[in-house]
Amino acid sequence: EDQVTQSPEALRLQEGESSSLNCSYTVSGLRGLFWYRQDPGKGPEFLFTLYSAGEEKEKERLKATLTKKESFLHITAPKPEDSATYLCAVQASAAGNKLTFGGGTRVLVKP
Amino acid sequence: DGGITQSPKYLFRKEGQNVTLSCEQNLNHDAMYWYRQDPGQGLRLIYYSQIVNDFQKGDIAEGYSVSREKKESFPLTVTSAQKNPTAFYLCASSDPRTSGNLYEQYFGPGTRLTVT
């Protein structure tokens, strides 16, 4: 069974304090790993797709990396507007178009 | 503007009543999905449809039903058989031909259903 575990569950940061979120996964053949941002009461917003170990993607203060067992979302010098829940999801080779989501990490950036 | 719309944003129902949640997309996507999100938890797949007139059960389909009569629409009915229907429901769509990314899913704004 495909599994995705995100840690920590919650993260409180001071503005400018860089940190990393972890997404550990177990899948039978990874097709892709996805990062989404979700604001309270809204639908997830797509951030990145990573396909193979060693791949990295960047967008503003966010950088996602991928190894064979986990992915990291690095937040560099965060601002209060980076406060959100960050969701990780994987797509397995045998799962068709289905995604398996982790529980998310709630990030609060204080000014 | 292209996108996914879900209505209504908030929905209240009495226990024992069926309720239908609307999901419409104008992205010309073939695949559509319904997820459920409970507080502090990730998304769980209820049903998905890869093409019109076809759909498959996800991980938690019991107590739910769907139809896919049009490419643009994928309504979800929460039946009285669903034991814990109160949740945040999210609709999504994807299409590799238009997104340029084989599996990227775009989400709607969600419907918060409260059953008392």
Coordinates of C-alpha atoms in Angstrom, one line a residue:
Chain A
E1 CA 0.0 0.0 0.0
D2 CA 1.3 3.4 -0.9
Q3 CA 2.0 5.7 2.1
V4 CA 3.0 9.3 2.5
T5 CA 4.1 10.8 5.9
Q6 CA 4.8 14.5 6.4
S7 CA 6.7 16.0 9.3
P8 CA 6.5 18.0 11.3
E9 CA 2.7 18.4 11.6
A10 CA 3.1 22.1 12.4
L11 CA 5.9 24.6 12.2
R12 CA 6.1 28.0 13.7
L13 CA 8.8 30.3 12.2
Q14 CA 9.9 33.8 12.6
E15 CA 10.0 35.9 9.5
G16 CA 13.3 35.3 7.8
E17 CA 14.0 32.0 9.7
S18 CA 14.6 29.3 7.0
S19 CA 13.4 25.7 7.5
S20 CA 12.6 22.5 5.8
L21 CA 9.5 20.3 5.6
N22 CA 9.8 16.5 5.1
C23 CA 7.7 14.1 3.0
S24 CA 8.6 10.4 3.4
Y25 CA 7.0 8.0 1.0
T26 CA 6.6 4.3 0.3
V27 CA 5.3 3.5 -3.2
S28 CA 5.6 0.6 -5.6
G29 CA 7.3 2.6 -8.4
L30 CA 7.1 6.4 -8.2
R31 CA 5.7 8.2 -11.2
G32 CA 5.7 11.6 -9.6
L33 CA 5.8 13.5 -6.3
F34 CA 3.7 16.7 -5.9
W35 CA 3.8 19.6 -3.6
Y36 CA 0.7 21.7 -3.0
R37 CA 0.0 24.8 -0.9
Q38 CA -3.4 25.1 0.8
D39 CA -4.8 28.2 2.5
P40 CA -7.5 27.8 5.2
G41 CA -10.9 27.0 3.6
K42 CA -9.6 26.9 0.1
G43 CA -8.5 24.2 -2.4
P44 CA -4.9 23.2 -2.8
E45 CA -2.7 25.2 -5.2
F46 CA -0.2 23.3 -7.2
L47 CA 3.5 24.1 -6.5
F48 CA 5.9 21.5 -7.9
T49 CA 6.1 18.1 -9.5
L50 CA 9.3 16.0 -9.1
Y51 CA 9.8 12.8 -11.1
S52 CA 13.2 11.3 -10.2
A53 CA 15.8 11.3 -7.4
G54 CA 18.1 14.2 -7.5
E55 CA 15.6 16.5 -9.2
E56 CA 15.1 20.0 -7.7
K57 CA 12.5 22.7 -8.5
E58 CA 12.4 26.3 -7.2
K59 CA 9.7 29.0 -7.0
E60 CA 10.4 32.2 -5.2
R61 CA 11.3 31.3 -1.6
L62 CA 10.5 27.6 -2.0
K63 CA 12.7 24.8 -3.2
A64 CA 11.7 21.2 -3.5
T65 CA 14.1 18.3 -3.7
L66 CA 13.6 14.5 -4.1
T67 CA 15.5 11.4 -3.0
K68 CA 14.5 7.8 -3.4
K69 CA 12.6 7.8 -0.1
E70 CA 11.7 11.4 0.7
S71 CA 11.2 14.9 -0.5
F72 CA 12.0 18.2 1.2
L73 CA 10.4 21.5 0.8
H74 CA 12.9 24.2 1.8
I75 CA 11.5 27.6 2.7
T76 CA 14.2 30.3 2.6
A77 CA 13.7 33.5 4.5
P78 CA 10.0 33.0 4.8
K79 CA 7.5 35.9 4.9
P80 CA 4.1 35.9 6.7
E81 CA 2.4 35.3 3.4
D82 CA 4.1 31.9 3.2
S83 CA 1.8 30.8 6.1
A84 CA -0.3 27.9 4.8
T85 CA -0.6 24.1 4.9
Y86 CA 1.8 22.4 2.6
L87 CA 0.6 19.0 1.2
C88 CA 2.8 16.3 -0.4
A89 CA 1.3 13.7 -2.7
V90 CA 2.7 10.7 -4.7
Q91 CA 1.6 8.9 -7.8
A92 CA 2.5 5.3 -8.1
S93 CA 3.0 3.4 -11.3
A94 CA 0.2 1.0 -10.5
A95 CA -2.2 3.7 -9.3
G96 CA -3.2 5.2 -12.7
N97 CA -4.1 8.9 -12.1
K98 CA -4.7 8.4 -8.4
L99 CA -2.7 10.5 -5.9
T100 CA -1.9 9.5 -2.3
F101 CA -1.7 12.5 0.0
G102 CA 0.2 13.0 3.2
G103 CA -1.4 14.7 6.2
G104 CA 0.2 18.1 5.5
T105 CA 2.5 20.5 7.5
R106 CA 0.9 23.7 8.8
V107 CA 3.3 26.5 8.6
L108 CA 2.9 29.8 10.5
V109 CA 5.3 32.6 9.8
K110 CA 5.2 35.3 12.4
P111 CA 6.4 38.9 11.6
Chain B
D1 CA -11.2 32.6 -16.8
G2 CA -10.6 28.9 -17.0
G3 CA -11.0 26.9 -13.8
I4 CA -13.0 24.7 -11.5
T5 CA -16.1 25.9 -9.7
Q6 CA -17.8 24.2 -6.8
S7 CA -21.1 25.2 -5.4
P8 CA -22.3 26.0 -2.8
K9 CA -19.3 27.0 -0.6
Y10 CA -21.2 26.0 2.5
L11 CA -24.0 23.4 2.7
F12 CA -26.0 22.4 5.7
R13 CA -28.2 19.3 5.8
K14 CA -30.2 17.2 8.3
E15 CA -29.1 13.7 9.0
G16 CA -30.8 11.2 6.7
Q17 CA -31.0 13.5 3.7
N18 CA -29.1 13.0 0.5
V19 CA -27.2 16.0 -0.8
T20 CA -25.5 16.7 -4.2
L21 CA -22.4 18.8 -4.5
S22 CA -21.7 20.5 -7.8
C23 CA -18.4 20.5 -9.7
E24 CA -17.9 22.2 -13.0
Q25 CA -14.8 22.8 -15.0
N26 CA -14.1 24.7 -18.2
L27 CA -10.5 23.5 -18.6
N28 CA -11.4 20.9 -21.2
H29 CA -9.9 18.2 -18.9
D30 CA -10.9 14.6 -19.4
A31 CA -10.2 13.4 -15.8
M32 CA -12.1 14.6 -12.7
Y33 CA -11.8 13.6 -9.0
W34 CA -13.6 14.0 -5.7
Y35 CA -11.7 14.2 -2.4
R36 CA -12.7 14.5 1.2
Q37 CA -10.6 16.4 3.7
D38 CA -11.2 16.1 7.5
P39 CA -9.6 18.6 9.9
G40 CA -5.9 18.2 10.2
Q41 CA -5.8 15.4 7.7
G42 CA -4.7 14.9 4.1
L43 CA -7.0 14.4 1.1
R44 CA -8.7 11.0 0.6
L45 CA -10.0 10.0 -2.8
I46 CA -13.8 9.2 -3.1
Y47 CA -14.4 8.7 -6.8
Y48 CA -12.6 9.6 -10.0
S49 CA -13.6 9.7 -13.7
Q50 CA -11.1 9.5 -16.5
I51 CA -13.6 10.0 -19.3
V52 CA -17.3 10.8 -19.8
N53 CA -19.7 8.0 -18.8
D54 CA -17.1 6.2 -16.8
F55 CA -15.9 6.4 -13.2
Q56 CA -14.1 4.4 -10.6
K57 CA -14.3 4.1 -6.8
G58 CA -11.5 5.6 -4.8
D59 CA -10.4 4.7 -1.3
I60 CA -13.5 5.8 0.5
A61 CA -16.5 5.4 -1.9
E62 CA -19.0 3.9 0.5
G63 CA -22.0 6.2 1.0
Y64 CA -21.2 8.3 -2.0
S65 CA -22.3 8.2 -5.7
V66 CA -21.3 10.1 -8.8
S67 CA -22.2 10.6 -12.4
R68 CA -20.3 11.8 -15.4
E69 CA -22.8 12.6 -18.2
K70 CA -20.8 15.6 -19.5
K71 CA -17.1 16.3 -19.7
E72 CA -17.5 19.6 -17.8
S73 CA -19.5 18.2 -14.9
F74 CA -18.9 15.6 -12.1
P75 CA -21.5 15.9 -9.3
L76 CA -21.1 14.0 -6.1
T77 CA -24.1 12.8 -4.1
V78 CA -23.6 12.2 -0.4
T79 CA -26.2 9.7 0.6
S80 CA -27.7 9.0 4.0
A81 CA -25.6 5.8 4.1
Q82 CA -22.5 7.8 4.6
K83 CA -21.9 7.6 8.4
N84 CA -19.7 10.7 8.9
P85 CA -20.6 13.1 6.0
T86 CA -19.5 16.3 7.7
A87 CA -16.3 17.3 5.9
F88 CA -14.6 19.6 3.4
Y89 CA -15.1 18.2 -0.2
L90 CA -12.7 19.1 -3.0
C91 CA -13.1 18.5 -6.7
A92 CA -10.1 18.4 -9.0
S93 CA -9.4 17.8 -12.7
S94 CA -6.4 16.9 -14.8
D95 CA -5.5 16.3 -18.5
P96 CA -1.9 15.7 -19.8
R97 CA -2.8 17.2 -23.2
T98 CA -3.7 20.6 -21.8
S99 CA -1.7 20.9 -18.6
G100 CA 1.7 19.9 -20.1
N101 CA 2.2 17.8 -16.9
L102 CA 1.0 14.2 -17.0
Y103 CA -0.5 14.0 -13.6
E104 CA -0.9 17.5 -12.3
Q105 CA -4.3 18.0 -10.7
Y106 CA -6.1 21.4 -10.4
F107 CA -8.4 21.9 -7.5
G108 CA -11.7 23.8 -7.0
P109 CA -12.4 26.0 -4.0
G110 CA -14.2 23.3 -2.1
T111 CA -17.6 22.8 -0.4
R112 CA -17.9 22.5 3.3
L113 CA -20.7 20.2 4.2
T114 CA -22.2 20.1 7.7
V115 CA -24.7 17.4 8.6
T116 CA -26.6 17.7 11.9

